[in-house]
mmCIF file of C-alpha atoms in Angstrom:
data_model
loop_
_atom_site.group_PDB
_atom_site.id
_atom_site.type_symbol
_atom_site.label_atom_id
_atom_site.label_comp_id
_atom_site.label_asym_id
_atom_site.label_seq_id
_atom_site.Cartn_x
_atom_site.Cartn_y
_atom_site.Cartn_z
ATOM 1 C CA UNK A 1 -22.888 80.189 -28.051
ATOM 2 C CA UNK A 2 -21.303 79.963 -31.058
ATOM 3 C CA UNK A 3 -18.105 80.314 -29.760
ATOM 4 C CA UNK A 4 -18.564 77.298 -27.479
ATOM 5 C CA UNK A 5 -19.686 75.383 -30.545
ATOM 6 C CA UNK A 6 -16.360 76.042 -32.238
ATOM 7 C CA UNK A 7 -14.404 74.994 -29.428
ATOM 8 C CA UNK A 8 -16.135 71.599 -29.140
ATOM 9 C CA UNK A 9 -15.909 70.762 -32.945
ATOM 10 C CA UNK A 10 -12.230 72.151 -32.794
ATOM 11 C CA UNK A 11 -11.618 70.165 -29.817
ATOM 12 C CA UNK A 12 -9.737 72.874 -27.983
ATOM 13 C CA UNK A 13 -8.648 72.357 -24.390
ATOM 14 C CA UNK A 14 -8.451 75.934 -22.837
ATOM 15 C CA UNK A 15 -7.166 74.667 -19.399
ATOM 16 C CA UNK A 16 -4.098 72.460 -20.190
ATOM 17 C CA UNK A 17 -2.429 70.646 -17.412
ATOM 18 C CA UNK A 18 1.126 72.355 -17.037
ATOM 19 C CA UNK A 19 4.185 71.493 -14.938
ATOM 20 C CA UNK A 20 2.879 73.920 -12.130
ATOM 21 C CA UNK A 21 -0.341 71.727 -11.892
ATOM 22 C CA UNK A 22 1.822 68.562 -11.503
ATOM 23 C CA UNK A 23 3.775 70.052 -8.929
ATOM 24 C CA UNK A 24 0.615 71.249 -7.279
ATOM 25 C CA UNK A 25 -0.305 67.289 -7.041
ATOM 26 C CA UNK A 26 2.890 66.275 -6.204
ATOM 27 C CA UNK A 27 3.539 68.177 -3.592
ATOM 28 C CA UNK A 28 0.022 67.743 -1.758
ATOM 29 C CA UNK A 29 0.700 63.773 -2.464
ATOM 30 C CA UNK A 30 4.110 64.502 -0.363
ATOM 31 C CA UNK A 31 2.801 66.256 2.480
ATOM 32 C CA UNK A 32 -0.403 63.397 2.477
ATOM 33 C CA UNK A 33 2.481 60.256 2.778
ATOM 34 C CA UNK A 34 4.869 62.812 5.178
ATOM 35 C CA UNK A 35 1.926 63.249 7.714
ATOM 36 C CA UNK A 36 0.672 59.449 7.511
ATOM 37 C CA UNK A 37 4.433 58.452 8.137
ATOM 38 C CA UNK A 38 4.965 60.908 11.241
ATOM 39 C CA UNK A 39 1.380 60.027 12.976
ATOM 40 C CA UNK A 40 1.013 56.410 12.022
ATOM 41 C CA UNK A 41 -2.823 56.726 12.128
ATOM 42 C CA UNK A 42 -5.185 55.174 9.896
ATOM 43 C CA UNK A 43 -7.355 58.312 9.040
ATOM 44 C CA UNK A 44 -7.865 58.990 5.061
ATOM 45 C CA UNK A 45 -8.197 62.623 5.134
ATOM 46 C CA UNK A 46 -5.483 65.591 5.423
ATOM 47 C CA UNK A 47 -6.264 68.947 4.325
ATOM 48 C CA UNK A 48 -2.969 69.250 2.028
ATOM 49 C CA UNK A 49 -0.718 72.150 3.219
ATOM 50 C CA UNK A 50 2.699 72.609 2.036
ATOM 51 C CA UNK A 51 5.204 75.406 2.316
ATOM 52 C CA UNK A 52 4.318 78.488 -0.497
ATOM 53 C CA UNK A 53 8.144 78.826 -0.252
ATOM 54 C CA UNK A 54 9.046 75.156 -1.380
ATOM 55 C CA UNK A 55 6.431 75.532 -4.198
ATOM 56 C CA UNK A 56 7.731 79.210 -5.306
ATOM 57 C CA UNK A 57 11.474 77.854 -5.612
ATOM 58 C CA UNK A 58 10.639 74.467 -7.506
ATOM 59 C CA UNK A 59 8.481 76.505 -9.646
ATOM 60 C CA UNK A 60 11.238 79.093 -10.421
ATOM 61 C CA UNK A 61 13.260 75.991 -11.328
ATOM 62 C CA UNK A 62 10.319 74.911 -13.780
ATOM 63 C CA UNK A 63 10.062 78.420 -15.428
ATOM 64 C CA UNK A 64 14.147 78.386 -15.755
ATOM 65 C CA UNK A 65 13.859 74.553 -17.409
ATOM 66 C CA UNK A 66 11.148 75.813 -19.870
ATOM 67 C CA UNK A 67 13.426 78.222 -21.457
ATOM 68 C CA UNK A 68 15.564 75.137 -22.727
ATOM 69 C CA UNK A 69 14.087 74.059 -26.186
ATOM 70 C CA UNK A 70 15.197 70.404 -24.893
ATOM 71 C CA UNK A 71 12.692 70.540 -22.524
ATOM 72 C CA UNK A 72 9.836 69.839 -24.982
ATOM 73 C CA UNK A 73 10.788 66.457 -25.448
ATOM 74 C CA UNK A 74 9.605 65.664 -21.854
ATOM 75 C CA UNK A 75 6.168 65.609 -20.245
ATOM 76 C CA UNK A 76 5.100 68.305 -17.948
ATOM 77 C CA UNK A 77 4.615 65.509 -15.109
ATOM 78 C CA UNK A 78 8.310 64.215 -15.695
ATOM 79 C CA UNK A 79 9.367 68.188 -15.565
ATOM 80 C CA UNK A 80 7.551 68.505 -12.164
ATOM 81 C CA UNK A 81 8.639 65.415 -10.556
ATOM 82 C CA UNK A 82 12.405 66.147 -11.777
ATOM 83 C CA UNK A 83 12.455 69.676 -10.214
ATOM 84 C CA UNK A 84 10.679 68.500 -7.192
ATOM 85 C CA UNK A 85 13.301 65.980 -6.679
ATOM 86 C CA UNK A 86 16.127 68.276 -7.113
ATOM 87 C CA UNK A 87 14.938 70.954 -5.025
ATOM 88 C CA UNK A 88 13.152 68.704 -1.922
ATOM 89 C CA UNK A 89 14.421 65.535 -0.611
ATOM 90 C CA UNK A 90 11.597 63.240 -1.508
ATOM 91 C CA UNK A 91 10.767 59.705 -2.751
ATOM 92 C CA UNK A 92 9.868 60.462 -6.205
ATOM 93 C CA UNK A 93 8.908 56.931 -6.774
ATOM 94 C CA UNK A 94 6.133 56.643 -3.852
ATOM 95 C CA UNK A 95 4.639 60.337 -5.107
ATOM 96 C CA UNK A 96 4.566 60.018 -8.985
ATOM 97 C CA UNK A 97 4.114 56.161 -9.196
ATOM 98 C CA UNK A 98 6.684 55.702 -11.865
ATOM 99 C CA UNK A 99 10.176 54.160 -11.531
ATOM 100 C CA UNK A 100 12.741 56.506 -12.944
#
């Protein structure tokens, strides 16, 4: 009980949003957008499934980038979007809502 109180007082977050978390979100959005374009239907729910191999490849690139100290100047969402754009042909503006 005391440990929980200590975390609240110090405002510690034990589950930060990492680059891999953003990558997961962006890949799910990409699959959803691709499904909507291919089927041309109006359904609002799609089970997001993406290739595990694609995720692993982009994740490896993120791991390599994180070894460079220069990557600390970028947010984890920008790192994930950049790696995804490099590895998979996607329209980043459609997925992230940002114009790079």
